[in-house]
């Protein structure tokens, strides 16, 4: 017995789409996996999110709800923006406008003040302030997609200077470039570049990032510049927000069980970014390190790695919200007070996050 409501026809959306709904988003057709037969335009429908893990077989899009056999959770009620057949015939467009969600109401801000504002969680807002960029400086954002923190940096710099924004996913960087342009952030140069391989050591004459960008050609298929990397001592400030286990993200409808060995792989990957980032800093430069996880091996332990492996680096105090770092991870009491940990269980009620 699935327990579908008798009062409404229903749809099932993907887990990530469901998490976006709980943050206030409406539902685009690509997020709908399964739907009752006979749904009509402007009909009120019940919305559920599929809870299967990443390792389980996915639900084929277009499945009749009567044939759905997965685990799901109720999200709320919405108004269909088209007929059922159009959910799966279209590749883009709005499918369901949410009327009421289960939990705290979160109004959708889609299409509101486009190019004038963007939403960020409080910890994410703190990242740019921790880096404290100045107009005219040269900044590197090593893992920028989707681009929210990068755009915040550009705003703090009054759009004056140069921000090199990187991600190894070309598709993500095309999307980030469009976002930067929509926000008027002209000081940002988006690059499809694996930052772990962005330190040039070929012995050629040193060139500044500005010169590297000015002399680069554009790719024919998407217009992104062809830049292979940068020389040591190139950047005034670097933002390193590397891929992580993301155990602090909220809302979270499902967390795949991970062993300590699996979690350690994230820290190993993050150390590759660190080893590239620090040589790229100018003497006296500043690096901000952040993650959206509560896993200490990716947070306090990474700070310890940086301090022990790179004697030229030191922690700098931050006058920002948040909790001190965890004790018994190698940092002194004074050093714990210099980093910021955000805990979903704390009275601040934020996402889990770390910043140093």
Short mmCIF file of C-alpha atoms in Angstrom, two decimals:
data_model
loop_
_atom_site.label_atom_id
_atom_site.label_comp_id
_atom_site.label_asym_id
_atom_site.label_seq_id
_atom_site.Cartn_x
_atom_site.Cartn_y
_atom_site.Cartn_z
CA UNK A 1 0.00 0.00 0.00
CA UNK A 2 1.64 3.21 -1.16
CA UNK A 3 -0.74 5.54 0.64
CA UNK A 4 -1.22 7.96 -2.26
CA UNK A 5 -3.76 10.71 -1.41
CA UNK A 6 -7.36 10.14 -2.47
CA UNK A 7 -8.00 13.88 -2.85
CA UNK A 8 -5.26 14.69 -5.39
CA UNK A 9 -3.46 13.08 -8.28
CA UNK A 10 0.28 12.96 -7.58
CA UNK A 11 3.76 13.21 -9.08
CA UNK A 12 7.18 12.03 -7.90
CA UNK A 13 10.26 14.21 -8.46
CA UNK A 14 13.96 13.43 -8.12
CA UNK A 15 15.69 13.81 -4.76
CA UNK A 16 17.72 16.88 -5.71
CA UNK A 17 14.63 18.51 -7.20
CA UNK A 18 12.80 17.73 -3.96
CA UNK A 19 15.50 19.41 -1.89
CA UNK A 20 15.20 22.49 -4.10
CA UNK A 21 11.42 22.52 -3.52
CA UNK A 22 12.02 22.59 0.24
CA UNK A 23 14.25 25.64 -0.34
CA UNK A 24 11.42 27.44 -2.12
CA UNK A 25 11.82 26.39 -5.76
CA UNK A 26 9.08 25.48 -8.19
CA UNK A 27 9.38 22.30 -10.27
CA UNK A 28 10.71 22.26 -13.81
CA UNK A 29 9.68 19.43 -16.10
CA UNK A 30 13.13 17.82 -16.09
CA UNK A 31 12.78 17.15 -12.36
CA UNK A 32 9.58 15.09 -12.69
CA UNK A 33 10.13 11.33 -12.74
CA UNK A 34 6.67 9.79 -12.41
CA UNK A 35 3.09 11.08 -12.58
CA UNK A 36 -0.50 9.94 -12.30
CA UNK A 37 -2.44 9.51 -15.50
CA UNK A 38 -4.82 12.27 -16.54
CA UNK A 39 -3.16 15.30 -14.88
CA UNK A 40 -4.43 18.47 -16.54
CA UNK A 41 -3.20 22.05 -16.79
CA UNK A 42 -3.80 24.09 -13.58
CA UNK A 43 -4.85 21.00 -11.62
CA UNK A 44 -3.77 20.88 -7.96
CA UNK A 45 -1.53 17.87 -7.41
CA UNK A 46 0.35 16.26 -4.53
CA UNK A 47 4.15 16.30 -4.86
CA UNK A 48 6.51 13.62 -3.54
CA UNK A 49 10.30 13.19 -3.72
CA UNK A 50 12.00 9.90 -4.54
CA UNK A 51 14.43 8.84 -1.80
CA UNK A 52 16.57 6.23 -3.50
CA UNK A 53 20.34 6.45 -3.07
CA UNK A 54 22.83 7.24 -5.81
CA UNK A 55 23.76 3.56 -6.07
CA UNK A 56 20.18 2.39 -6.72
CA UNK A 57 18.65 2.10 -10.17
CA UNK A 58 17.04 5.37 -11.19
CA UNK A 59 13.35 5.83 -11.97
CA UNK A 60 12.74 6.03 -15.72
CA UNK A 61 11.25 9.42 -16.57
CA UNK A 62 7.64 9.16 -17.66
CA UNK A 63 6.78 6.19 -15.44
CA UNK A 64 3.10 5.88 -14.57
CA UNK A 65 2.61 6.45 -10.87
CA UNK A 66 0.75 3.12 -10.62
CA UNK A 67 4.04 1.39 -11.55
CA UNK A 68 6.25 3.35 -9.13
CA UNK A 69 7.72 1.10 -6.42
CA UNK A 70 10.33 3.25 -4.69
CA UNK A 71 10.42 5.06 -1.35
CA UNK A 72 9.27 8.65 -1.34
CA UNK A 73 8.31 11.51 0.98
CA UNK A 74 5.50 14.06 0.73
CA UNK A 75 6.69 17.61 -0.12
CA UNK A 76 3.49 19.57 -0.53
CA UNK A 77 0.83 20.60 -3.02
CA UNK A 78 1.33 22.45 -6.29
CA UNK A 79 -0.52 23.55 -9.40
CA UNK A 80 0.35 21.81 -12.64
CA UNK A 81 1.50 24.21 -15.36
CA UNK A 82 0.76 21.80 -18.19
CA UNK A 83 -0.76 18.41 -18.99
CA UNK A 84 0.93 15.17 -17.90
CA UNK A 85 2.04 14.35 -21.43
CA UNK A 86 3.90 17.66 -21.65
CA UNK A 87 5.95 16.89 -18.51
CA UNK A 88 7.88 14.28 -20.45
CA UNK A 89 7.63 15.66 -23.99
CA UNK A 90 9.43 18.89 -23.10
CA UNK A 91 13.10 19.26 -22.17
CA UNK A 92 12.65 22.59 -20.39
CA UNK A 93 9.99 24.74 -18.82
CA UNK A 94 7.99 25.02 -15.63
CA UNK A 95 6.06 21.88 -14.70
CA UNK A 96 4.53 22.62 -11.31
CA UNK A 97 4.12 25.84 -9.35
CA UNK A 98 4.18 25.03 -5.65
CA UNK A 99 1.26 26.29 -3.55
CA UNK A 100 2.19 24.89 -0.15
CA UNK A 101 5.19 22.90 1.06
CA UNK A 102 5.56 20.59 4.02
CA UNK A 103 7.56 22.61 6.52
CA UNK A 104 8.52 26.26 6.80
CA UNK A 105 7.12 28.31 3.89
CA UNK A 106 9.83 29.31 1.42
CA UNK A 107 8.63 31.69 -1.30
CA UNK A 108 10.13 31.19 -4.74
CA UNK A 109 12.36 34.08 -5.82
CA UNK A 110 12.83 32.79 -9.35
CA UNK A 111 12.69 35.67 -11.89
CA UNK A 112 12.63 38.26 -9.09
CA UNK A 113 15.19 41.09 -9.33
CA UNK A 114 17.17 39.22 -11.98
CA UNK A 115 20.67 40.68 -12.20
CA UNK A 116 20.12 42.63 -8.99
CA UNK A 117 20.43 40.01 -6.27
CA UNK A 118 21.23 36.39 -5.50
CA UNK A 119 20.51 34.13 -2.54
CA UNK A 120 23.24 32.65 -0.33
CA UNK A 121 23.30 30.79 2.96
CA UNK A 122 24.82 32.75 5.83
CA UNK A 123 28.05 30.69 5.95
CA UNK A 124 28.52 31.17 2.21
CA UNK A 125 28.09 34.93 2.64
CA UNK A 126 30.90 34.87 5.22
CA UNK A 127 33.39 33.34 2.75
CA UNK A 128 33.84 36.44 0.60
CA UNK A 129 34.10 38.67 3.67
CA UNK A 130 36.77 36.37 5.09
CA UNK A 131 38.84 36.68 1.90
CA UNK A 132 38.25 40.45 1.97
CA UNK A 133 39.16 41.28 -1.66
CA UNK A 134 40.09 44.84 -2.60
CA UNK A 135 39.36 46.72 -5.84
CA UNK A 136 42.14 46.25 -8.39
CA UNK A 137 43.45 42.98 -6.96
CA UNK A 138 43.97 39.72 -8.86
CA UNK A 139 41.91 36.88 -7.36
CA UNK A 140 41.69 33.15 -8.11
CA UNK A 141 38.55 31.14 -7.34
CA UNK A 142 39.74 27.56 -7.82
CA UNK A 143 36.35 25.78 -7.72
CA UNK A 144 33.82 28.44 -8.56
CA UNK A 145 30.74 26.73 -10.02
CA UNK A 146 27.92 27.67 -9.86
CA UNK A 147 29.42 31.10 -9.15
CA UNK A 148 27.63 32.62 -6.16
CA UNK A 149 30.73 33.21 -4.04
CA UNK A 150 32.64 34.46 -7.10
CA UNK A 151 29.98 37.05 -7.86
CA UNK A 152 30.00 38.16 -4.22
CA UNK A 153 33.77 38.73 -4.52
CA UNK A 154 33.20 40.87 -7.62
CA UNK A 155 30.63 42.93 -5.72
CA UNK A 156 33.01 43.55 -2.80
CA UNK A 157 35.66 44.66 -5.32
CA UNK A 158 33.23 47.09 -6.99
CA UNK A 159 33.79 45.06 -10.15
CA UNK A 160 37.34 46.46 -10.35
CA UNK A 161 40.29 44.12 -10.77
CA UNK A 162 40.50 40.57 -12.11
CA UNK A 163 38.90 37.37 -10.85
CA UNK A 164 39.92 34.12 -12.50
CA UNK A 165 37.06 31.66 -11.92
CA UNK A 166 37.77 27.98 -12.57
CA UNK A 167 36.04 24.62 -12.63
CA UNK A 168 37.07 21.53 -14.54
CA UNK A 169 33.51 21.01 -15.83
CA UNK A 170 33.11 22.89 -19.07
CA UNK A 171 29.32 22.65 -18.89
CA UNK A 172 29.29 24.19 -15.42
CA UNK A 173 31.58 27.02 -16.50
CA UNK A 174 29.38 27.90 -19.47
CA UNK A 175 26.48 28.19 -17.03
CA UNK A 176 28.62 30.20 -14.60
CA UNK A 177 29.71 32.56 -17.39
CA UNK A 178 26.07 33.24 -18.28
CA UNK A 179 25.33 33.91 -14.60
CA UNK A 180 28.28 36.32 -14.28
CA UNK A 181 27.11 38.19 -17.35
CA UNK A 182 23.53 38.42 -16.04
CA UNK A 183 24.89 39.95 -12.82
CA UNK A 184 27.09 42.43 -14.70
CA UNK A 185 30.27 41.01 -13.12
CA UNK A 186 32.62 41.92 -15.97
CA UNK A 187 35.79 41.53 -13.89
CA UNK A 188 35.34 37.73 -13.79
CA UNK A 189 37.08 35.55 -16.39
CA UNK A 190 35.54 32.04 -16.44
CA UNK A 191 37.83 29.14 -17.35
CA UNK A 192 37.20 25.43 -17.83
CA UNK A 193 40.34 24.44 -15.95
CA UNK A 194 41.25 21.69 -13.49
CA UNK A 195 42.74 23.79 -10.70
CA UNK A 196 44.82 20.91 -9.37
CA UNK A 197 46.82 21.21 -12.62
CA UNK A 198 46.81 24.98 -12.93
CA UNK A 199 50.38 25.67 -11.73
CA UNK A 200 52.69 26.14 -14.71
CA UNK A 201 56.26 24.95 -14.23
CA UNK A 202 57.60 24.81 -17.79
CA UNK A 203 60.41 27.30 -17.28
CA UNK A 204 59.06 29.91 -19.68
CA UNK A 205 59.17 33.60 -18.88
CA UNK A 206 56.79 34.57 -16.10
CA UNK A 207 53.55 36.22 -17.21
CA UNK A 208 50.88 37.80 -15.07
CA UNK A 209 47.31 36.44 -15.09
CA UNK A 210 46.24 39.58 -16.94
CA UNK A 211 48.79 38.90 -19.69
CA UNK A 212 47.82 35.21 -19.84
CA UNK A 213 44.16 36.13 -20.30
CA UNK A 214 44.90 38.90 -22.83
CA UNK A 215 46.91 36.57 -25.05
CA UNK A 216 44.58 33.54 -24.81
CA UNK A 217 42.46 32.35 -27.72
CA UNK A 218 38.78 31.44 -27.40
CA UNK A 219 37.32 27.98 -27.89
CA UNK A 220 35.16 27.77 -30.99
CA UNK A 221 32.32 25.79 -29.41
CA UNK A 222 31.56 27.95 -26.37
CA UNK A 223 33.86 30.98 -26.35
CA UNK A 224 35.66 30.13 -23.10
CA UNK A 225 39.31 31.15 -23.12
CA UNK A 226 42.01 28.52 -23.61
CA UNK A 227 44.26 28.99 -20.59
CA UNK A 228 46.31 26.04 -19.32
CA UNK A 229 47.35 27.55 -15.99
CA UNK A 230 49.30 30.28 -14.21
CA UNK A 231 52.76 30.88 -12.83
CA UNK A 232 53.79 30.94 -9.18
CA UNK A 233 53.31 34.17 -7.20
CA UNK A 234 50.44 35.31 -9.44
CA UNK A 235 47.48 36.04 -7.16
CA UNK A 236 46.81 38.50 -4.34
CA UNK A 237 44.10 36.27 -2.88
CA UNK A 238 42.79 32.77 -3.52
CA UNK A 239 39.43 31.26 -2.64
CA UNK A 240 39.60 27.48 -2.25
CA UNK A 241 36.16 25.92 -1.77
CA UNK A 242 37.00 22.41 -3.03
CA UNK A 243 34.71 19.44 -3.68
CA UNK A 244 33.80 17.87 -0.34
CA UNK A 245 31.55 15.26 1.24
CA UNK A 246 28.78 17.92 1.52
CA UNK A 247 27.52 16.50 4.81
CA UNK A 248 26.45 19.96 5.92
CA UNK A 249 24.03 20.75 3.10
CA UNK A 250 20.40 21.41 4.08
CA UNK A 251 17.74 20.34 3.40
CA UNK A 252 18.97 16.80 2.83
CA UNK A 253 16.44 14.11 1.96
CA UNK A 254 18.96 11.26 1.85
CA UNK A 255 22.60 10.76 2.82
CA UNK A 256 24.48 7.87 1.24
CA UNK A 257 26.29 5.91 3.92
CA UNK A 258 30.05 6.50 3.64
CA UNK A 259 32.86 4.74 5.47
CA UNK A 260 35.74 6.64 7.04
CA UNK A 261 37.90 5.33 4.18
CA UNK A 262 35.52 6.81 1.60
CA UNK A 263 35.45 10.13 3.45
CA UNK A 264 39.25 10.21 3.57
CA UNK A 265 39.33 10.29 -0.23
CA UNK A 266 37.80 13.78 -0.15
CA UNK A 267 40.62 15.03 2.08
CA UNK A 268 43.21 13.46 -0.24
CA UNK A 269 41.65 15.28 -3.19
CA UNK A 270 41.48 18.57 -1.28
CA UNK A 271 45.19 18.38 -0.46
CA UNK A 272 45.90 18.37 -4.21
CA UNK A 273 44.18 21.74 -4.50
CA UNK A 274 46.10 23.10 -1.51
CA UNK A 275 49.46 22.05 -2.97
CA UNK A 276 48.64 23.99 -6.12
CA UNK A 277 47.04 27.01 -4.45
CA UNK A 278 49.82 28.05 -2.10
CA UNK A 279 52.58 28.41 -4.73
CA UNK A 280 50.16 30.50 -6.81
CA UNK A 281 49.82 33.05 -3.99
CA UNK A 282 51.96 36.16 -4.03
CA UNK A 283 54.17 36.66 -0.95
CA UNK A 284 51.89 38.15 1.70
CA UNK A 285 48.80 36.91 -0.11
CA UNK A 286 45.67 35.52 1.51
CA UNK A 287 43.90 32.20 0.96
CA UNK A 288 40.45 31.32 2.29
CA UNK A 289 39.57 27.63 2.67
CA UNK A 290 35.94 26.53 3.04
CA UNK A 291 33.76 23.43 2.81
CA UNK A 292 30.07 22.60 3.24
CA UNK A 293 30.75 19.57 5.40
CA UNK A 294 30.93 18.81 9.14
CA UNK A 295 33.66 16.19 8.65
CA UNK A 296 36.71 17.26 10.68
CA UNK A 297 39.17 15.44 8.40
CA UNK A 298 38.20 17.90 5.64
CA UNK A 299 38.15 20.90 7.97
CA UNK A 300 40.33 21.25 11.08
CA UNK A 301 42.62 18.46 9.86
CA UNK A 302 43.10 20.29 6.55
CA UNK A 303 44.09 23.46 8.40
CA UNK A 304 46.63 21.41 10.35
CA UNK A 305 47.97 19.98 7.09
CA UNK A 306 48.42 23.46 5.63
CA UNK A 307 50.19 24.81 8.73
CA UNK A 308 52.52 21.82 9.03
CA UNK A 309 53.35 21.37 5.34
CA UNK A 310 53.68 25.06 4.47
CA UNK A 311 55.51 26.99 7.23
CA UNK A 312 54.97 30.25 5.32
CA UNK A 313 51.22 30.00 5.97
CA UNK A 314 49.59 31.20 9.18
CA UNK A 315 46.03 31.51 10.44
CA UNK A 316 44.44 34.96 10.54
CA UNK A 317 41.60 35.83 12.99
CA UNK A 318 38.14 36.52 11.54
CA UNK A 319 35.50 38.81 13.02
CA UNK A 320 32.66 36.73 11.63
CA UNK A 321 29.72 34.67 12.96
CA UNK A 322 30.16 30.99 13.73
CA UNK A 323 31.58 28.59 16.27
CA UNK A 324 35.27 27.88 16.99
CA UNK A 325 36.95 24.83 15.51
CA UNK A 326 36.70 21.41 17.12
CA UNK A 327 39.21 20.62 19.87
CA UNK A 328 41.53 17.58 19.82
CA UNK A 329 42.22 17.82 16.08
CA UNK A 330 45.73 19.26 16.43
CA UNK A 331 44.89 22.97 16.52
CA UNK A 332 45.73 24.98 19.63
CA UNK A 333 42.93 26.69 21.57
CA UNK A 334 44.01 29.99 20.00
CA UNK A 335 43.95 28.49 16.50
CA UNK A 336 40.49 26.98 17.09
CA UNK A 337 39.23 30.50 17.80
CA UNK A 338 40.60 31.68 14.43
CA UNK A 339 38.52 29.28 12.29
CA UNK A 340 34.74 29.19 11.91
CA UNK A 341 32.54 26.11 12.12
CA UNK A 342 28.79 26.28 11.44
CA UNK A 343 26.71 23.47 12.94
CA UNK A 344 23.09 22.66 11.99
CA UNK A 345 22.48 21.69 15.64
CA UNK A 346 23.58 25.10 16.93
CA UNK A 347 21.04 27.80 17.77
CA UNK A 348 22.09 29.65 14.61
CA UNK A 349 20.21 26.96 12.63
CA UNK A 350 22.51 27.19 9.59
CA UNK A 351 23.83 24.60 7.20
CA UNK A 352 26.98 22.73 8.23
CA UNK A 353 30.04 24.64 7.03
CA UNK A 354 33.69 25.35 7.77
CA UNK A 355 35.82 28.42 7.05
CA UNK A 356 39.46 29.33 7.66
#
